[in-house]
N, CA and C of each residue as an Amber inpcrd file, in Angstrom:
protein
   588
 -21.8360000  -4.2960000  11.4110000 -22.4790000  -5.5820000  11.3800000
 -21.4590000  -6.6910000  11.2610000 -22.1830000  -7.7120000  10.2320000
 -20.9860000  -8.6530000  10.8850000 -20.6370000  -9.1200000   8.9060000
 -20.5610000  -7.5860000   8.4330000 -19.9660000  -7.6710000   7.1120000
 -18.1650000  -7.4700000   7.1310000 -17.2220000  -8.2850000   6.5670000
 -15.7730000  -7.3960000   6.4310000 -15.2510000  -7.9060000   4.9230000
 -14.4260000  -7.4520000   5.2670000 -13.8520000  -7.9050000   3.5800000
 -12.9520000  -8.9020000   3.5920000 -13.7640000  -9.4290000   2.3750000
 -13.6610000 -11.0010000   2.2800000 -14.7530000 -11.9030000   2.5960000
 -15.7260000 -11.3890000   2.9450000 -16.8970000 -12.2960000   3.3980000
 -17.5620000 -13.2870000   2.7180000 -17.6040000 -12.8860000   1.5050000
 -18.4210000 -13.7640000   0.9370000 -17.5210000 -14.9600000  -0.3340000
 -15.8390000 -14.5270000   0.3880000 -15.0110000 -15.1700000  -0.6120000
 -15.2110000 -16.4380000   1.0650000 -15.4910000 -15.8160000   2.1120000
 -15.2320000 -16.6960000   3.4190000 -16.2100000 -17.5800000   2.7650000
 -17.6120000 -17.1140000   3.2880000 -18.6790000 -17.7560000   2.9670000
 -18.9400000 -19.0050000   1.9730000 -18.5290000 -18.7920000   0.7900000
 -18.8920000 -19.9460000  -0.5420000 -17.6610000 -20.8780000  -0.9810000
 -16.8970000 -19.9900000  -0.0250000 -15.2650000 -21.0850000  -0.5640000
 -14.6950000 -21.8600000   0.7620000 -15.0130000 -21.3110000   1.6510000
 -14.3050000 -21.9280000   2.8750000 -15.2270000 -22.4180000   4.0200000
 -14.5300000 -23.6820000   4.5280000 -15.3980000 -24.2500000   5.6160000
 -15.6670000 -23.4720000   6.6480000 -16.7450000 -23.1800000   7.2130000
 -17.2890000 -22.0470000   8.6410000 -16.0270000 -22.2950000   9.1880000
 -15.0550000 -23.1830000  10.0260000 -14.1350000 -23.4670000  10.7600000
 -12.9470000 -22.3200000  10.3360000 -13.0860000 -22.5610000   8.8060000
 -11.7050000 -22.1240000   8.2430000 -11.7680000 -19.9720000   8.3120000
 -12.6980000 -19.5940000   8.6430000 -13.1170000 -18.4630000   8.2440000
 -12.4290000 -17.9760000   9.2440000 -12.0880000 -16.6490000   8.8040000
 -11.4450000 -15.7630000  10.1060000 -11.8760000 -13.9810000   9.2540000
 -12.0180000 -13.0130000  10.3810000 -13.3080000 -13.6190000  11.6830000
 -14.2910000 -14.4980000  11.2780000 -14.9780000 -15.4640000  11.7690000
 -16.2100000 -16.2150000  11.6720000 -16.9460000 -15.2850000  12.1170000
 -18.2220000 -15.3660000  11.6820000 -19.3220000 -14.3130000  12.1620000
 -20.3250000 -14.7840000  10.9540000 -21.8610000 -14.6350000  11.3670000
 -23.1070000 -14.6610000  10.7060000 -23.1560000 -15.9100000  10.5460000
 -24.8860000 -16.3230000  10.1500000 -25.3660000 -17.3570000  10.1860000
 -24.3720000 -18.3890000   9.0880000 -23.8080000 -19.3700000   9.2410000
 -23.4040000 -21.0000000   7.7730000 -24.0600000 -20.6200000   6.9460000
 -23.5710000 -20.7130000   5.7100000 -24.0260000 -20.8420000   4.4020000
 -23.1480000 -22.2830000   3.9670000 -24.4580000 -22.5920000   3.6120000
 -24.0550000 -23.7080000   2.6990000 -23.1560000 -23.7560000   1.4060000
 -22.1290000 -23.9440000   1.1130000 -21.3680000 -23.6800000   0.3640000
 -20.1640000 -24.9570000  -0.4990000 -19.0650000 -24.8200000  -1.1970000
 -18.8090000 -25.8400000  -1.7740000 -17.6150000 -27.0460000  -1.0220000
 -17.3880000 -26.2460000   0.1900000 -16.8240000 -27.5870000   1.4860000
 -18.1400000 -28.1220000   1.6680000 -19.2430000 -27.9690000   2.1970000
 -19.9580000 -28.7490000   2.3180000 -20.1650000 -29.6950000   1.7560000
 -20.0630000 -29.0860000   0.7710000 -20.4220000 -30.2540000  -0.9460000
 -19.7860000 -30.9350000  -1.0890000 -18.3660000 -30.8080000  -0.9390000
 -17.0990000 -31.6660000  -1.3700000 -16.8570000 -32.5610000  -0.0770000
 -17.0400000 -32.1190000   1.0920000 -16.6260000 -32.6140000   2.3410000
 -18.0080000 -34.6040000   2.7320000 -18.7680000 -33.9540000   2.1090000
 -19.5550000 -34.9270000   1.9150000 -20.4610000 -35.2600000   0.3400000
 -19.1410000 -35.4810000  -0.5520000 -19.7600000 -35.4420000  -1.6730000
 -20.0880000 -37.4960000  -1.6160000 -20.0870000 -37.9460000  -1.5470000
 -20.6910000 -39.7790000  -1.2200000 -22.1190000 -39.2030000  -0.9370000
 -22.4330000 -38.8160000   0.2120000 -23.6740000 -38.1340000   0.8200000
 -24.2410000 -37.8390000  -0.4560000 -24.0510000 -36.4390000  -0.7020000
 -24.5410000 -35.7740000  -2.1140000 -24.6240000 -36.2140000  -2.9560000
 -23.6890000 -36.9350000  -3.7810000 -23.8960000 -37.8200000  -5.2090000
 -23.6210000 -39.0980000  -4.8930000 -24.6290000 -39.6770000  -4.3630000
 -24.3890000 -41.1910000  -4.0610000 -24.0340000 -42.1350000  -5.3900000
 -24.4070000 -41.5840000  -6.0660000 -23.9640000 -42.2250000  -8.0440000
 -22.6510000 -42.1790000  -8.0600000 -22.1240000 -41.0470000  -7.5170000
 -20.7990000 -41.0260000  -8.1390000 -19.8920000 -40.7610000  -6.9020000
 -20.0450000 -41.4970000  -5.3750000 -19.3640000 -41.6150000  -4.7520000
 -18.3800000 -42.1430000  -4.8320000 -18.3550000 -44.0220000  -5.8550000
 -17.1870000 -44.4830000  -5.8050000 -16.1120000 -43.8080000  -6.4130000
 -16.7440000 -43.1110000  -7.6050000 -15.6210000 -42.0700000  -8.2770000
 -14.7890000 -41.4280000  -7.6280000 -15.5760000 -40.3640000  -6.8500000
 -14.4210000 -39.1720000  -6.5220000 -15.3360000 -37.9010000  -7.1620000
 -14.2690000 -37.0090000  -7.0980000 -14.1580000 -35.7940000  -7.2670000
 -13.0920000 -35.2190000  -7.4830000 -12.5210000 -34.9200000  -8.9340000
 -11.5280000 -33.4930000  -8.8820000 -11.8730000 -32.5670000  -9.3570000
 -10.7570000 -31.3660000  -8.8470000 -11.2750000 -29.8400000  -8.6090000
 -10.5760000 -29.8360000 -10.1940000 -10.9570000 -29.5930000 -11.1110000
 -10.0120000 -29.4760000 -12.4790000  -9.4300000 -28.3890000 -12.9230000
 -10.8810000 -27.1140000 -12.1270000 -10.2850000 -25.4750000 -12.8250000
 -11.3110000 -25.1880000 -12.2890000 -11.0920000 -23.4900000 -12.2240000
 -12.0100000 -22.4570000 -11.5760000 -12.3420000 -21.5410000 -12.4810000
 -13.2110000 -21.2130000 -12.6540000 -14.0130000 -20.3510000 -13.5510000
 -14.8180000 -19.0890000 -12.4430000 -13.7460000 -17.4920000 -12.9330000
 -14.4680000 -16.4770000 -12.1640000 -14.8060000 -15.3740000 -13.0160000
 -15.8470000 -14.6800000 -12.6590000 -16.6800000 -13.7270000 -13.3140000
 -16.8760000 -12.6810000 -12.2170000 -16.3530000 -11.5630000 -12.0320000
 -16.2900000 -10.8750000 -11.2080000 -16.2120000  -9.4620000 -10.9840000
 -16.1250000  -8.3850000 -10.2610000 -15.6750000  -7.1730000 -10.3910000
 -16.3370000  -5.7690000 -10.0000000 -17.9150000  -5.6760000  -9.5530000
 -18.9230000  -5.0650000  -9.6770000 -18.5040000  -4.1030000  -8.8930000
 -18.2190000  -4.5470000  -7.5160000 -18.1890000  -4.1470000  -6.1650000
 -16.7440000  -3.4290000  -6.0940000 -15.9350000  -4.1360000  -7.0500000
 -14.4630000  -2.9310000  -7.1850000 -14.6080000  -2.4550000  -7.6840000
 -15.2770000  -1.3160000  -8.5040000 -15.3750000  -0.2160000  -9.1910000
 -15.3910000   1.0430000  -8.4320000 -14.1420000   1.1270000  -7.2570000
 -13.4250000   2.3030000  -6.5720000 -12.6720000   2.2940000  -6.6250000
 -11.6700000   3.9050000  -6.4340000 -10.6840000   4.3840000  -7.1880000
  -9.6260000   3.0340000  -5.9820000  -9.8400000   3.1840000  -4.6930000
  -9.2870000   2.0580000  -3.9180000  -8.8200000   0.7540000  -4.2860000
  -9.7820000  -0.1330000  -4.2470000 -10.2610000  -1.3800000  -4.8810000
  -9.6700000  -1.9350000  -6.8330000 -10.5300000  -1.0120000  -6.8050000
  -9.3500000  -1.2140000  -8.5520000  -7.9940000  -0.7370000  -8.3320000
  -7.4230000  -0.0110000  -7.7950000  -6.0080000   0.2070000  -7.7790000
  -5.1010000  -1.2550000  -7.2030000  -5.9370000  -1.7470000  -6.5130000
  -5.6480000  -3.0220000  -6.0620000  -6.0120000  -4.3930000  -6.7750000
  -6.8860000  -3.8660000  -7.4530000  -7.4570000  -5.6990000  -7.7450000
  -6.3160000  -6.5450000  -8.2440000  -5.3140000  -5.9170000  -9.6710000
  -4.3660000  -6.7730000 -10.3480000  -3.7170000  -7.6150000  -9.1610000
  -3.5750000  -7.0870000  -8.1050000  -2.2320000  -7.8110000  -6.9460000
  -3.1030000  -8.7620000  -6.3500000  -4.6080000  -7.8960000  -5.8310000
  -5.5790000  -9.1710000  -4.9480000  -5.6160000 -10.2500000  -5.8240000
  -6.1560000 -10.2430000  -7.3830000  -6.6010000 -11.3090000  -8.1220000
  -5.4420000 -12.4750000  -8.6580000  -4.2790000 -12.0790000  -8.3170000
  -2.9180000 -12.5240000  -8.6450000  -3.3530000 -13.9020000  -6.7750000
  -3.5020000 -13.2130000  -5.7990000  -2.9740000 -13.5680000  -4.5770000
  -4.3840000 -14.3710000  -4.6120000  -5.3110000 -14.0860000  -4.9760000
  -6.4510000 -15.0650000  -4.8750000  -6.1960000 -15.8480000  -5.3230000
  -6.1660000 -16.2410000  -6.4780000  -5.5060000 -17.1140000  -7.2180000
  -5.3240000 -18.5010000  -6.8140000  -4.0230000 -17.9910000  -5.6250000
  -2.8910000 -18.7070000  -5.1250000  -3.4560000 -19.3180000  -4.2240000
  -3.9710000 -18.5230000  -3.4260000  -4.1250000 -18.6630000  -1.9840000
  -5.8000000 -19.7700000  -1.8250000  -6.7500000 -19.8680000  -3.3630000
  -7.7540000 -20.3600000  -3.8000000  -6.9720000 -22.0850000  -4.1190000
  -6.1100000 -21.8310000  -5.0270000  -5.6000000 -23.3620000  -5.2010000
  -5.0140000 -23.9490000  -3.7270000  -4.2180000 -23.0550000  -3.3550000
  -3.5520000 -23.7950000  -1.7230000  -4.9280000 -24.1880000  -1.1870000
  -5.6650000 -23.9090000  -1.1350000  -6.7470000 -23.8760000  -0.0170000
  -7.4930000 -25.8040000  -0.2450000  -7.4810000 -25.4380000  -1.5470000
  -8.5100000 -26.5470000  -1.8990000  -7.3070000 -27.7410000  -2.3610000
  -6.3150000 -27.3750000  -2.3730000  -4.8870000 -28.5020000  -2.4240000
  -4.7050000 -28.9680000  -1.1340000  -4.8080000 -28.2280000  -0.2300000
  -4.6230000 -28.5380000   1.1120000  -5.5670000 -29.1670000   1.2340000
  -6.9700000 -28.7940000   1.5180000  -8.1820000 -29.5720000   1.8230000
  -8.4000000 -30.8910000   1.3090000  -7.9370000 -31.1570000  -0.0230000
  -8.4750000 -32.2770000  -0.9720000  -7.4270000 -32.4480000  -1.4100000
  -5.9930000 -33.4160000  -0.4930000  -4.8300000 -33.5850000  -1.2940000
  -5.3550000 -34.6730000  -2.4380000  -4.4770000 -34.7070000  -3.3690000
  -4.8140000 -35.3030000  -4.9170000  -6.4280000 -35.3580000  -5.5010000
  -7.2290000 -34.6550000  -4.5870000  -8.5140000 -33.6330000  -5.3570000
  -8.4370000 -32.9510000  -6.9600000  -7.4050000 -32.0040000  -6.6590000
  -7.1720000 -31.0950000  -7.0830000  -6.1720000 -31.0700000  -7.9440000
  -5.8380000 -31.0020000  -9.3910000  -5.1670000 -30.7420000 -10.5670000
  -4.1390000 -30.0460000 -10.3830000  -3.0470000 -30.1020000 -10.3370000
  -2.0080000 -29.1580000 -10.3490000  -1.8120000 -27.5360000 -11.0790000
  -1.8730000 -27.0940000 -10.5190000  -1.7160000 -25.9190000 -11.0100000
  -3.5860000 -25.5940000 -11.7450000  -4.2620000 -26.1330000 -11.1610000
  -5.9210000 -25.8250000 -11.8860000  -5.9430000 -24.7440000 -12.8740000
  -6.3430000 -24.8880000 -13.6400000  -6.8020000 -23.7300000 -14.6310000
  -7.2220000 -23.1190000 -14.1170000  -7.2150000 -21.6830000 -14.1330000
  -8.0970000 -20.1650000 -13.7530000  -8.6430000 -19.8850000 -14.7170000
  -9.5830000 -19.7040000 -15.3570000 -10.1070000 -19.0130000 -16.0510000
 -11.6670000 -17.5500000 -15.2100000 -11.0150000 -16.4540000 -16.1440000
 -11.6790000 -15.6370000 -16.0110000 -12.5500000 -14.5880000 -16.9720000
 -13.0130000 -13.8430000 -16.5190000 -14.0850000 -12.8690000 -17.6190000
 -13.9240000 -11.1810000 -17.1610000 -13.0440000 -10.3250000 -17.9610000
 -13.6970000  -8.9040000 -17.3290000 -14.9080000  -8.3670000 -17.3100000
 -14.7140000  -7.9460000 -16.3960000 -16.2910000  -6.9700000 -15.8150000
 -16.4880000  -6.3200000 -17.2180000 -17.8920000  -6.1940000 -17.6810000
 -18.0430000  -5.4670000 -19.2270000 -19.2860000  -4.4990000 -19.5980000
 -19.5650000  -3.6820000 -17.8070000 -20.7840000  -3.0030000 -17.9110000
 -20.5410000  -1.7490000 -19.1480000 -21.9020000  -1.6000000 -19.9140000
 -21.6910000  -0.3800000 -20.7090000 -20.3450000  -0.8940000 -22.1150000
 -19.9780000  -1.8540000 -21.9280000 -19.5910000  -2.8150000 -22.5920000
 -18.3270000  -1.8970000 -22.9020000 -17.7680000  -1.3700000 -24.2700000
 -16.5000000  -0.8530000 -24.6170000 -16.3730000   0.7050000 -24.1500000
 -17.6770000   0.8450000 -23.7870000 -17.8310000   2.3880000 -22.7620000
 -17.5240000   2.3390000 -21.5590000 -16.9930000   1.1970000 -20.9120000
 -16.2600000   1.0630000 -19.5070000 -15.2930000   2.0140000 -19.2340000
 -15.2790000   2.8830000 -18.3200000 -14.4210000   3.8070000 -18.2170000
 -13.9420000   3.6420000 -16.6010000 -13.1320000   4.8270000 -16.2660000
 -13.0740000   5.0890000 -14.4600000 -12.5510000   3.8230000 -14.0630000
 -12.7480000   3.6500000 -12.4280000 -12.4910000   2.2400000 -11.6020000
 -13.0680000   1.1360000 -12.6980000 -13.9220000   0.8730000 -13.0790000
 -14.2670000   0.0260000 -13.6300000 -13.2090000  -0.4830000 -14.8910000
 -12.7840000   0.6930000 -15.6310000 -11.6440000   0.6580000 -16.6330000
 -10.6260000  -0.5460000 -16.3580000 -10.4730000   0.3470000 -15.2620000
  -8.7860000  -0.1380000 -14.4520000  -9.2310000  -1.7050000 -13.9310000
 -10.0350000  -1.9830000 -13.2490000 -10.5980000  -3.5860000 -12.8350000
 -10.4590000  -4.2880000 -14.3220000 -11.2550000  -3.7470000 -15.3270000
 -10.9730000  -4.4780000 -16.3990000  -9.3960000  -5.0570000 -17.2330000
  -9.0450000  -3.8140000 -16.8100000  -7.3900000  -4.0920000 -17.4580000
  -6.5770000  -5.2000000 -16.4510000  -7.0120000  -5.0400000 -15.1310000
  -6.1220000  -5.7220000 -14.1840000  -6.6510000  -6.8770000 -14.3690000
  -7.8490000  -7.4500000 -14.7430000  -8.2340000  -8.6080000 -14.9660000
  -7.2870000  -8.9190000 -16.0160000  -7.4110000  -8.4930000 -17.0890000
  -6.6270000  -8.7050000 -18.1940000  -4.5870000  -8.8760000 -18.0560000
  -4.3740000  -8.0600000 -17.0730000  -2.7470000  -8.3120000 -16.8710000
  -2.7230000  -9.6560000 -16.2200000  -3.7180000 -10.0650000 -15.1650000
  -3.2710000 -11.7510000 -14.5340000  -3.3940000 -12.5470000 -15.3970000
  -3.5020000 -12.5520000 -17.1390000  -3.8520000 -13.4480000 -18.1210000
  -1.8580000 -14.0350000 -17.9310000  -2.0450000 -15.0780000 -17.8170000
  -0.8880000 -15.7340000 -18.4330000  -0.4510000 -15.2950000 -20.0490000
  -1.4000000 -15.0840000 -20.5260000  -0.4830000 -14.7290000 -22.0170000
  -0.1900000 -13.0730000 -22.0090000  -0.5120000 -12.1440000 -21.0720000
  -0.1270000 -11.2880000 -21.0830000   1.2630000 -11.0900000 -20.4110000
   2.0720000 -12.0000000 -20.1240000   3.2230000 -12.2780000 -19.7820000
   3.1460000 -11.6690000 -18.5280000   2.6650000 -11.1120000 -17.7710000
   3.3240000 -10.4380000 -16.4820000   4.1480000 -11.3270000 -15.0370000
   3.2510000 -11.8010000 -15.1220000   3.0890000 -13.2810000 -13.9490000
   3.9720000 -14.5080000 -14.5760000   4.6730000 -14.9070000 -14.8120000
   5.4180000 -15.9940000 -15.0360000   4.7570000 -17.7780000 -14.8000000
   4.3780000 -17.2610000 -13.4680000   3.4370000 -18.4390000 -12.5140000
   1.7550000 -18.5680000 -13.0900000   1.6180000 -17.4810000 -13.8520000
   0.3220000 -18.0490000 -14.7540000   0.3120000 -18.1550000 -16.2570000
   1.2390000 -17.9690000 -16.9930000   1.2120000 -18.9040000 -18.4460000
   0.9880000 -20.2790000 -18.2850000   0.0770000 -20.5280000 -18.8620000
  -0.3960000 -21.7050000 -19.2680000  -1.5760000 -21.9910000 -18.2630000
  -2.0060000 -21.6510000 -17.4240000  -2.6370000 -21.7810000 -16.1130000
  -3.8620000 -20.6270000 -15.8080000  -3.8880000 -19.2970000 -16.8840000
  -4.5180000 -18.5480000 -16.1570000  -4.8290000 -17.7060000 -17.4340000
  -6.1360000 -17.6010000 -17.7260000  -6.6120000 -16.9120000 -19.3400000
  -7.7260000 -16.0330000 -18.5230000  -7.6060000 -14.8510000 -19.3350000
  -8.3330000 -13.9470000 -18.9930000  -9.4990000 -13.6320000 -20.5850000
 -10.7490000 -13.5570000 -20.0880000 -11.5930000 -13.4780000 -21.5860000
 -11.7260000 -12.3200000 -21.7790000 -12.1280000 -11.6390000 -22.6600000
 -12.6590000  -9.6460000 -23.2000000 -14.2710000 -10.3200000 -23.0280000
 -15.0050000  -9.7660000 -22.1460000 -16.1920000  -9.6290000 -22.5350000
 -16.9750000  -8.3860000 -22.3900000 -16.1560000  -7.2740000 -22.7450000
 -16.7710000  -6.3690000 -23.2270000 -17.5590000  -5.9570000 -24.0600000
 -17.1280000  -6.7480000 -25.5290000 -18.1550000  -6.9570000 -26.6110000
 -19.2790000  -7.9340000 -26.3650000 -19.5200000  -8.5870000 -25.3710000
 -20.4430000  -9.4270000 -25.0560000 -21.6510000  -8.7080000 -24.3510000
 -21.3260000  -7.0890000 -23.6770000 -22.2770000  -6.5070000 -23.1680000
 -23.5880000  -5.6350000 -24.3850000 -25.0840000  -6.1500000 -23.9440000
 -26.1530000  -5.7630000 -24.6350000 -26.7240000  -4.1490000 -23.8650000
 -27.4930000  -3.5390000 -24.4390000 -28.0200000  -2.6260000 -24.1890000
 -29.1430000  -2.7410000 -23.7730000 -29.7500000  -3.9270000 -23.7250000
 -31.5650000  -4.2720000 -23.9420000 -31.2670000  -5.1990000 -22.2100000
 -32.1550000  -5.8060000 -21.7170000 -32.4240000  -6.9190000 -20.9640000
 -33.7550000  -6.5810000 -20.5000000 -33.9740000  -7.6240000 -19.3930000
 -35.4790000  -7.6860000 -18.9250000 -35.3690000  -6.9330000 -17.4440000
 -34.3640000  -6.3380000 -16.9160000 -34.1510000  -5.7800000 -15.8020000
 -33.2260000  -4.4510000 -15.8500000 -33.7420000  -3.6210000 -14.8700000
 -32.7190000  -2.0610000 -15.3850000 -31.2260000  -2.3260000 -14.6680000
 -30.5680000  -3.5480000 -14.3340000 -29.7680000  -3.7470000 -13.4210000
 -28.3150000  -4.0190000 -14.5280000 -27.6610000  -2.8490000 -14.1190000
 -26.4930000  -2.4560000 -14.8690000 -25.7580000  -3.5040000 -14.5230000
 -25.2290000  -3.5230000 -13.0320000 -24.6360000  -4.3270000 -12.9110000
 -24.5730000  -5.9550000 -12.3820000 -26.1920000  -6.2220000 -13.2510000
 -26.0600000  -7.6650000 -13.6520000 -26.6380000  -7.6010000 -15.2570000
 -25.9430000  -6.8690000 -16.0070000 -26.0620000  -7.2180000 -17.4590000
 -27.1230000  -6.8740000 -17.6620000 -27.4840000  -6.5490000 -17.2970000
 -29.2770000  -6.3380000 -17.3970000 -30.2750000  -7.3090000 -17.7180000
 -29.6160000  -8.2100000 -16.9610000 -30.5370000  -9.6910000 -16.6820000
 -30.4250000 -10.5590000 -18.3480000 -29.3180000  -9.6230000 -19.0800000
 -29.2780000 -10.1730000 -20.6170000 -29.1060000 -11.9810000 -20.6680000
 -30.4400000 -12.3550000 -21.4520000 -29.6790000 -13.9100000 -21.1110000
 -28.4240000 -14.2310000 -22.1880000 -28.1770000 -13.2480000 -23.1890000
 -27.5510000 -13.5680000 -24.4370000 -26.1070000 -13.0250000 -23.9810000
 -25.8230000 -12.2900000 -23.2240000 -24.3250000 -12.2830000 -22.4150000
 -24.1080000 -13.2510000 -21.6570000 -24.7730000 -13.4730000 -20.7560000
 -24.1500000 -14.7290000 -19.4340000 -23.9020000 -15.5310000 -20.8500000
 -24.8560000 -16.1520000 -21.7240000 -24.4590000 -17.0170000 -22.9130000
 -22.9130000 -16.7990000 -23.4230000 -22.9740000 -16.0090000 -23.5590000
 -21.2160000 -15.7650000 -24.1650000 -20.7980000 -15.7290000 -23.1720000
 -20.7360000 -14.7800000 -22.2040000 -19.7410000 -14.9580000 -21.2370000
 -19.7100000 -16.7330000 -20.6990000 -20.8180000 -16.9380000 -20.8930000
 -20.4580000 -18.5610000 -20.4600000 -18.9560000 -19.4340000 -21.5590000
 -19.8690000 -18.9160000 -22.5760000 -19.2970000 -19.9220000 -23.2940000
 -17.7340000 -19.7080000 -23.7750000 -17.3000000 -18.0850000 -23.3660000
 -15.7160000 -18.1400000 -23.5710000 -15.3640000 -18.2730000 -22.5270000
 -15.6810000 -18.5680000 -21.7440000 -14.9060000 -18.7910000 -19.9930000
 -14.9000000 -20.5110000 -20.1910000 -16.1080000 -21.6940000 -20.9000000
 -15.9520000 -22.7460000 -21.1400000 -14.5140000 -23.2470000 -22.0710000
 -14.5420000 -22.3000000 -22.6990000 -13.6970000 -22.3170000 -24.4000000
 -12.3360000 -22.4760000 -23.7180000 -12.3680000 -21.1970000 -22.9350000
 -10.9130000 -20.5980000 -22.4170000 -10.2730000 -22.2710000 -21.4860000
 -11.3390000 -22.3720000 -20.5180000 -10.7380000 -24.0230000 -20.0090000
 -10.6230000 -24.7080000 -21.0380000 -11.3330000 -25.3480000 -21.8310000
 -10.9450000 -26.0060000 -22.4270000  -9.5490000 -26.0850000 -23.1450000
  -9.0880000 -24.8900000 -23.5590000  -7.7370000 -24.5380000 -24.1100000
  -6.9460000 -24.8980000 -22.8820000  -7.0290000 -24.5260000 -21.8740000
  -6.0170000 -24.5510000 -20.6520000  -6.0210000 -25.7060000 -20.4130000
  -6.9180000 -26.5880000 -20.8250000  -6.7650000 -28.1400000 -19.7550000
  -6.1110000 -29.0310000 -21.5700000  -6.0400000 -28.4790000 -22.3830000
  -5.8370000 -29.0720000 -23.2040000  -6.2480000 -29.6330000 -24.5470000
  -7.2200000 -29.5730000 -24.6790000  -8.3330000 -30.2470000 -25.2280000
  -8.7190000 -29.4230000 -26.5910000  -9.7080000 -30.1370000 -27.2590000
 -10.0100000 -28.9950000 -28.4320000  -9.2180000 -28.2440000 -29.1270000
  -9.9600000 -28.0570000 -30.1730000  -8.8950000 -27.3030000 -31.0990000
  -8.6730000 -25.8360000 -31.0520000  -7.9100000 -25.2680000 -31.8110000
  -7.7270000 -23.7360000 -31.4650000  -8.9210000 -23.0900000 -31.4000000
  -8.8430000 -22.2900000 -30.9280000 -10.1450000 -21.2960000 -30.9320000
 -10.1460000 -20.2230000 -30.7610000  -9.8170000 -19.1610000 -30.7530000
 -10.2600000 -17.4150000 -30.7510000  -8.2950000 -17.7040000 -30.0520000
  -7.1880000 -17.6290000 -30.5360000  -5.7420000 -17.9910000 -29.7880000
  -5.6760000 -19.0790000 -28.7860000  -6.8050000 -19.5520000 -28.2030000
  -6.6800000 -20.5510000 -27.5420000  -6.8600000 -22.2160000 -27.3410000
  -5.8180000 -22.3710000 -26.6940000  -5.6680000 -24.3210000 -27.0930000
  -4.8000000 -24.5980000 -28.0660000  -4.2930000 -25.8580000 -28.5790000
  -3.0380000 -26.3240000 -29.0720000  -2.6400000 -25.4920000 -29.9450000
  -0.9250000 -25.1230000 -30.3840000  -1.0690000 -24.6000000 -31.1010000
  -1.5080000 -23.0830000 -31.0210000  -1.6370000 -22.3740000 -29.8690000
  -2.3210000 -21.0220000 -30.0580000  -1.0950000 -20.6210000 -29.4400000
């Protein structure tokens, strides 16, 4: 069909133009948004728009022995290749060096084992404070939300939390926390932000 890999990083991040292969129906996505944000937020056209930081939550679909053997290097190169994109597109848009902030995958919560294990840890090595990467200290925090995974929800769907609204809650709110430390702001908090 007209699925490949990378599709849906094509789809929600990049303009139809920019996609390679192009294939399947436009999705509306956040070039659209930005490309005509006056249009969209007529309130806050005279303002502007900057890109300040990216906030990702991710991992479901790599839980193969393949895919996780890879993610630490893909999620390193996404990264990069995510800020160029939208630096290029939106010169002085975009914050230097944007904050990354991220969340490991945390199905079955500290019972994560297998591919899934390994996705989790590789999330965890692109943390700037895990020293590996040089080019992401200060720039790139990785959260544990393993302890954030429930046993209960309103749906049998493992791998969406099980529709828990009290995880996305945390997971929201240390992926908020974590920017906030990275852009500066606020006081310490769980190692992160001034002082941490």
């Amino acid at each position: 069909g007209s699925w490949y890999a990378g599709k849906q990083y094509d789809d929600y991040f990049l303009d139809e133009a920019d996609h390679a292969p192009a294939g399947g129906d436009p999705v509306f996505n956040v070039t659209d948004i930005l490309d005509n944000f006056g249009t969209e937020y007529p309130q806050w056209a005279a303002q502007g728009f900057e890109i300040a930081g990216f906030a990702w939550w991710q991992g479901h679909k790599d839980q193969n022995d393949v895919h996780a053997g890879l993610y630490e290097r893909n999620m390193t190169n996404f990264i990069a290749k995510l800020r160029a994109y939208y630096e290029n597109r939106y010169p002085g848009r975009v914050r230097p060096e944007a904050p990354f902030v991220l969340a490991t995958i945390a199905f079955g919560g500290w019972n994560l084992s297998g591919a899934g294990l390994t996705v989790a840890e590789a999330q965890l090595a692109v943390s700037g404070d895990a020293g590996n990467y040089p080019e992401n200290v200060g720039n790139v925090k990785t959260m544990e939300a393993r302890g954030y995974w429930r046993d209960v929800g309103p749906s049998g769907q493992g791998h969406h939390y099980l529709h828990n609204a009290e995880t996305y809650l945390l997971v929201g709110d240390a992926l908020g926390r974590a920017m906030v430390g990275l852009l500066g702001g606020g006081p310490r908090i769980d190692g992160i932000g001034p002082g941490a």
